[in-house]
Coordinates of C-alpha atoms in Angstrom, one line a residue:
X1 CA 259.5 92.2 49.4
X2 CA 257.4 95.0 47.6
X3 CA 260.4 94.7 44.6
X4 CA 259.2 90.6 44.4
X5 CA 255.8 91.8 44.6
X6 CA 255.9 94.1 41.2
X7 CA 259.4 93.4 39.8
X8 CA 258.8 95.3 36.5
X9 CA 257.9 98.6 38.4
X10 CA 260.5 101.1 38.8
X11 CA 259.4 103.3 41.7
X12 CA 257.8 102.1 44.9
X13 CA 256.7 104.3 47.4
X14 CA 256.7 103.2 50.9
X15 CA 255.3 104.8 54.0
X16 CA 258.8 104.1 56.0
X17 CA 260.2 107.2 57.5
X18 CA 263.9 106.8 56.6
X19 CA 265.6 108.6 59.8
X20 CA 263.9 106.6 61.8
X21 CA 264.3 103.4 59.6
X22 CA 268.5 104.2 59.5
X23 CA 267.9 105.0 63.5
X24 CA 267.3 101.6 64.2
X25 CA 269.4 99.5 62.0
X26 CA 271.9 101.0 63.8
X27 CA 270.6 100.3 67.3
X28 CA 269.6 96.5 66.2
X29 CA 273.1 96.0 64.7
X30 CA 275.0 97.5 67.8
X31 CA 272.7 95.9 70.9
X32 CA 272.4 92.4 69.3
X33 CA 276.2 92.6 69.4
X34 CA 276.1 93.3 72.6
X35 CA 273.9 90.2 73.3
X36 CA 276.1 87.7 72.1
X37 CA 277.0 85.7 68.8
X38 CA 274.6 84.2 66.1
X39 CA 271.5 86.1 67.8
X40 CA 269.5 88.7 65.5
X41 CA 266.7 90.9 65.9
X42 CA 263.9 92.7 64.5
X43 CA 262.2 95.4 65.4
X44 CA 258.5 96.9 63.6
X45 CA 257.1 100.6 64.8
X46 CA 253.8 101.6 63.0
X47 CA 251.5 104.7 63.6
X48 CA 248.6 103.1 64.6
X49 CA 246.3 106.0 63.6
X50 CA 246.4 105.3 60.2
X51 CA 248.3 101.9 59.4
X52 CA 251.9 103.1 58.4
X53 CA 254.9 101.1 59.1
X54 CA 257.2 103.5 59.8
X55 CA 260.5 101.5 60.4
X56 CA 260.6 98.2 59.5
X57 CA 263.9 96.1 60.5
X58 CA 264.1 92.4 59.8
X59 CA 267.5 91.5 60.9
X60 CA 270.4 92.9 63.1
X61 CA 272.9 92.8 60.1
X62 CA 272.1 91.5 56.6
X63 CA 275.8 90.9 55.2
X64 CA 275.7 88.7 58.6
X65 CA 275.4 84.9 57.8
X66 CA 276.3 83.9 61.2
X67 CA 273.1 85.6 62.5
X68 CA 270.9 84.7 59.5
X69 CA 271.0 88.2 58.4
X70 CA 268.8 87.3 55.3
X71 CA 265.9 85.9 57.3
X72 CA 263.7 89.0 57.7
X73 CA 262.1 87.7 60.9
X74 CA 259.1 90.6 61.2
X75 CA 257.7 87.9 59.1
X76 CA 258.6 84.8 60.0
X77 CA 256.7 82.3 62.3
X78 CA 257.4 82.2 65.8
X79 CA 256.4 81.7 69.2
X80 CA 254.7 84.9 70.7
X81 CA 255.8 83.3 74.5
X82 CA 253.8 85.8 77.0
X83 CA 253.0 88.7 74.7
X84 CA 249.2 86.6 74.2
X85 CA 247.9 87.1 77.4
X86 CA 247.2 90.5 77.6
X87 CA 244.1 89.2 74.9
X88 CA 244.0 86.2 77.2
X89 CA 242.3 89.0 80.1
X90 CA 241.3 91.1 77.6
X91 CA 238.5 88.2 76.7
X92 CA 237.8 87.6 80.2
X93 CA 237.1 91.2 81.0
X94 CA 234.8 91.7 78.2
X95 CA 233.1 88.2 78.8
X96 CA 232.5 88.7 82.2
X97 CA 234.5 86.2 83.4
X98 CA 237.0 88.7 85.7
X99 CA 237.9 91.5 86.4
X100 CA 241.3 93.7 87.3
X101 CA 240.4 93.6 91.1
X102 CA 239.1 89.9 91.4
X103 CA 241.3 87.4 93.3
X104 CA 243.3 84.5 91.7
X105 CA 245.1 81.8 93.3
X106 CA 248.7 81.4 91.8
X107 CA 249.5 78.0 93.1
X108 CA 250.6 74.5 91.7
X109 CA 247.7 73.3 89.5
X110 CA 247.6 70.8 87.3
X111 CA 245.2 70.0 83.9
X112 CA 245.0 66.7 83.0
X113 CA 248.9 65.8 82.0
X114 CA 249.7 69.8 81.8
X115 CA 251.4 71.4 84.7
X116 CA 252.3 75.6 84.2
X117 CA 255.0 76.9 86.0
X118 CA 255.9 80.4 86.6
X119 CA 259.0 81.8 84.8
X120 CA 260.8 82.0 88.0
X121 CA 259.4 78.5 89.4
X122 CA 258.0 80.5 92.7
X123 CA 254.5 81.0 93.8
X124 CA 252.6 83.9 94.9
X125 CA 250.0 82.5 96.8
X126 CA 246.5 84.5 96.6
X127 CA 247.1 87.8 94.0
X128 CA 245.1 90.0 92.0
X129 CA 244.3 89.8 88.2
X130 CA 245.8 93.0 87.7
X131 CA 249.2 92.2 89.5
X132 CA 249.0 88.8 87.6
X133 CA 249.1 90.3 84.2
X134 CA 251.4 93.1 85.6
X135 CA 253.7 90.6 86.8
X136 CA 253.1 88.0 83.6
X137 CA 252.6 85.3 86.1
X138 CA 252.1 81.7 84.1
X139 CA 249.7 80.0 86.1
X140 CA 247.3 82.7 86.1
X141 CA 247.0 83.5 82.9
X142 CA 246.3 79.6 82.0
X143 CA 243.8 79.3 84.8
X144 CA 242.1 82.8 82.9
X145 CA 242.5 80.6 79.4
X146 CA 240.8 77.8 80.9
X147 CA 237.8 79.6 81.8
X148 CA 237.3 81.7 78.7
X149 CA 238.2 78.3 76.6
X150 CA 241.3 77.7 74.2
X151 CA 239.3 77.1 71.2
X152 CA 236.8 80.9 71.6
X153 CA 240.2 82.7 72.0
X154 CA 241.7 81.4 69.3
X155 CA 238.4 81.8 67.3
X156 CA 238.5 85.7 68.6
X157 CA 241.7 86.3 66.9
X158 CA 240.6 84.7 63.8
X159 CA 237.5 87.0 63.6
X160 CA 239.4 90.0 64.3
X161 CA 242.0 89.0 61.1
X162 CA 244.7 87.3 62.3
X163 CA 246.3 84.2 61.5
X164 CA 247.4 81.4 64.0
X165 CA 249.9 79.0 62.9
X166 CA 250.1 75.5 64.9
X167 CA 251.6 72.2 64.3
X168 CA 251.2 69.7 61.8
X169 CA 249.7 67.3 64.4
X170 CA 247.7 69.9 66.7
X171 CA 243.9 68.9 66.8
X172 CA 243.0 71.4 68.5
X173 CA 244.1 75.1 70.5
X174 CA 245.2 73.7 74.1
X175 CA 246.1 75.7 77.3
X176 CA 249.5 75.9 76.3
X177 CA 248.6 78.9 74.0
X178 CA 248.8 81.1 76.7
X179 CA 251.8 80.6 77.4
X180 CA 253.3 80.7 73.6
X181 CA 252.0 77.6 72.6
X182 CA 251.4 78.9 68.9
X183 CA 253.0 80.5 66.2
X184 CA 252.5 84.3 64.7
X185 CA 254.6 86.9 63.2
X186 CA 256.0 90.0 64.5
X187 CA 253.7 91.6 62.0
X188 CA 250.0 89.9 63.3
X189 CA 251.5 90.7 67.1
X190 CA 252.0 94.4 66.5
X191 CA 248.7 94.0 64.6
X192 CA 247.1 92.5 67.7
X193 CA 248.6 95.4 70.0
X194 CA 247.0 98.0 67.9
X195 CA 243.7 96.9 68.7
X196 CA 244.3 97.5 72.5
X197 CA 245.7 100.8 71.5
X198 CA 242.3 101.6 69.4
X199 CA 240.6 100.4 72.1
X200 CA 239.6 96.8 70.5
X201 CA 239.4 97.5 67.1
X202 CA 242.9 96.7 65.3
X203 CA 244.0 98.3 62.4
X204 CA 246.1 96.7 59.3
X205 CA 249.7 97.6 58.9
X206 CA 251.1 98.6 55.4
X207 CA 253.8 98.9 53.9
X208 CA 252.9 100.7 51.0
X209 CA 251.2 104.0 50.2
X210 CA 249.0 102.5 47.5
X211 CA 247.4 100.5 49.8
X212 CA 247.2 103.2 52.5
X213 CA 245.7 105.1 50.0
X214 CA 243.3 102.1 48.6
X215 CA 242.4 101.5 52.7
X216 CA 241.4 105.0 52.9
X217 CA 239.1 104.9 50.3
X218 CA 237.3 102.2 51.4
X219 CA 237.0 104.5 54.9
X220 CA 235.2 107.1 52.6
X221 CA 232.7 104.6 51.0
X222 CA 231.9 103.2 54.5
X223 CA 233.6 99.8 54.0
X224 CA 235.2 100.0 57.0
X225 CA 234.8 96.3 58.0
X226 CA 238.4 95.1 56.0
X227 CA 240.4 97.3 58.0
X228 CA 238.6 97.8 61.6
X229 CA 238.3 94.6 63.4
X230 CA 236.4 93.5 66.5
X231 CA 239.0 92.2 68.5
X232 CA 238.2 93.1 72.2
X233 CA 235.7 96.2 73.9
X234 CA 236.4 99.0 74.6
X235 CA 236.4 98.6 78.2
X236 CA 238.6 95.2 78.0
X237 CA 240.9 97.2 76.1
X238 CA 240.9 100.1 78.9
X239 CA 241.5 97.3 81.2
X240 CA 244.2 95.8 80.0
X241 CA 246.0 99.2 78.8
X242 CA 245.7 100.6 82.5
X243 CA 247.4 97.1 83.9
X244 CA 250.3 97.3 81.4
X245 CA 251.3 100.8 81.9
X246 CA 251.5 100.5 85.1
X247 CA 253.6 97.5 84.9
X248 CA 257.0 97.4 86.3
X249 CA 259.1 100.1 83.7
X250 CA 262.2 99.1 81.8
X251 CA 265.2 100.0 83.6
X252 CA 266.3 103.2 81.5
X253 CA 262.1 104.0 81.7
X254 CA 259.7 106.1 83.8
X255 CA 256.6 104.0 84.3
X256 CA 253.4 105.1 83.2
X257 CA 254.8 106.7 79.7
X258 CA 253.8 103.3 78.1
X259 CA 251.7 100.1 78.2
X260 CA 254.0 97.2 77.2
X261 CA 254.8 93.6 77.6
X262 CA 257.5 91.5 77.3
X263 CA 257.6 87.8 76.2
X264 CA 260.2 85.0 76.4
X265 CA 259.2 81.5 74.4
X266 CA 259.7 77.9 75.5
X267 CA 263.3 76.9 76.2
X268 CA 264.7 80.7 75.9
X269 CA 264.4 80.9 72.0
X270 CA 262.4 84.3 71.6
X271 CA 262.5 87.3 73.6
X272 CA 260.0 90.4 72.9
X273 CA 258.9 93.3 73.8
X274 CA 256.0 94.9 72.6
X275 CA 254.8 98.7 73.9
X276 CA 252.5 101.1 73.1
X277 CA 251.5 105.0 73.2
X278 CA 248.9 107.3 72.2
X279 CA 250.4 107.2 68.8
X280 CA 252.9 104.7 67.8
X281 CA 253.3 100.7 68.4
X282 CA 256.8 99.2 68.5
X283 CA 257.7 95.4 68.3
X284 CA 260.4 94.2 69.2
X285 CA 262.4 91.0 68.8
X286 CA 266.0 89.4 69.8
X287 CA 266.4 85.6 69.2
X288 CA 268.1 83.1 67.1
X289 CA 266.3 83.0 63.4
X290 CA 267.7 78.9 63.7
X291 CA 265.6 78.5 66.4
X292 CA 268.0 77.2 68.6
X293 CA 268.0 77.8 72.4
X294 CA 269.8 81.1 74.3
X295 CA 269.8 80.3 77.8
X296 CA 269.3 83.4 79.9
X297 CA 268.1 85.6 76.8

């Protein structure tokens, strides 16, 4: 990509850090293996102090046609599937609308022709907004959406920089959105996941030193606005950060190390996680680049 962008120039410096970039190449090529044929993966870790991408892996295997190895999928459009609704709370924290400790019914519900289900089809009954975003519960998190109003979140995530992508016929952001109904890249989500780690404000990931360099200029002139974003408070931001650490750990993790959320899209085409600590972000991705369906991924 930066070769396309400047084809004449003969030296490009990057800010990737290549142990780590060789690091996982490897580990996307050998686990998507592992997960079964045609699938790829991608994975993006960035230093969300400063901006760097530091590893930057758009496919499990290049040379691979059978997995669409050429598709660098960091950048390609997809559904995000549950990794929104973190923001989803985030807004209704700082709007006043909830709070961690306040009571939500997850039961059948219904909005006009629109019925959520939970991921496992089961009900909870009477539950707490923090075990609700803990737990990724569906029904929830569109109940939450309802309130703060598809059309302001959306409009909060435009302010803060990024761009959602919807379909050709979409008139307008619907309750689905919380749930995936919408399209971004690997690159806005890990954007969107630095602003909870900055407490709200989101920074923009580069690749290349010139613009880390040309970002930190405009830092020292006080034009600060381009790269530092509103995207939630601080306290929303604290909120949701305390829930997602303390969310149920991987199972080769300690909990409490990191704040992180998974994501699966409609009809079992996209599966993330995204996870974050007091110094790095990391995205990560495993899907089918043809968008067809995994069951059980």
């Amino acid at each position: 990509a930066e070769v396309a962008l400047a084809p004449r120039k003969r030296l490009h410096r990057l800010t990737l850090d290549r142990a780590l970039q060789q690091s996982l190449e490897q580990l996307a090529r050998h686990q998507t293996a592992l997960l079964g044929d045609r699938l790829s993966s991608a994975i993006l870790v960035a230093d969300h102090h400063t901006g760097e991408i530091l590893a930057h892996v758009g496919a499990s295997n290049y040379l691979d046609e059978t997995r669409f190895g050429s598709i660098d999928m960091v950048d390609a459009v997809r559904s995000p599937g549950s990794t929104l609704k973190p923001f989803v709370y985030g807004l209704a924290f700082e709007l006043g609308l909830s709070h961690p400790e306040m009571l939500i019914e997850d039961r059948p519900v219904r909005f006009g022709t629109y019925t959520p289900k939970n991921f496992d089809e089961d009900f909870r009954g009477t539950v707490t907004v923090r075990s609700a975003l803990a737990h990724s519960l569906n029904i929830p998190a569109v109940k939450m959406l309802d309130r703060v109003g598809p059309a302001r979140f959306i409009a909060r995530l435009k302010r803060a920089g990024f761009e959602p992508q919807f379909a050709a016929d979409a008139t307008e952001p619907s309750l689905a959105v919380a749930l995936g109904g919408v399209g971004f890249t690997m690159r806005d989500i890990a954007g969107l996941y630095t602003g909870l780690a900055r407490g709200g404000r989101p920074l923009a990931l580069v690749h290349r030193q010139a613009d880390l360099e040309a970002a930190a200029l405009k830092l020292r002139r006080g034009e600060a606005q381009a790269r530092h974003r509103h995207l939630l408070s601080p306290i929303a931001s604290w909120y949701v950060t305390d829930i997602l650490k303390d969310a149920p750990p991987p199972d080769s993790a300690r909990g409490g190390r990191i704040a992180y959320k998974t994501g699966t899209s409609y009809g079992y085409r996209d599966a993330w996680a995204i996870g974050y600590d007091g110094r790095h972000v990391v995205a990560v991705w495993v899907g089918r680049p043809d968008n067809a369906s995994t069951p059980g991924l």
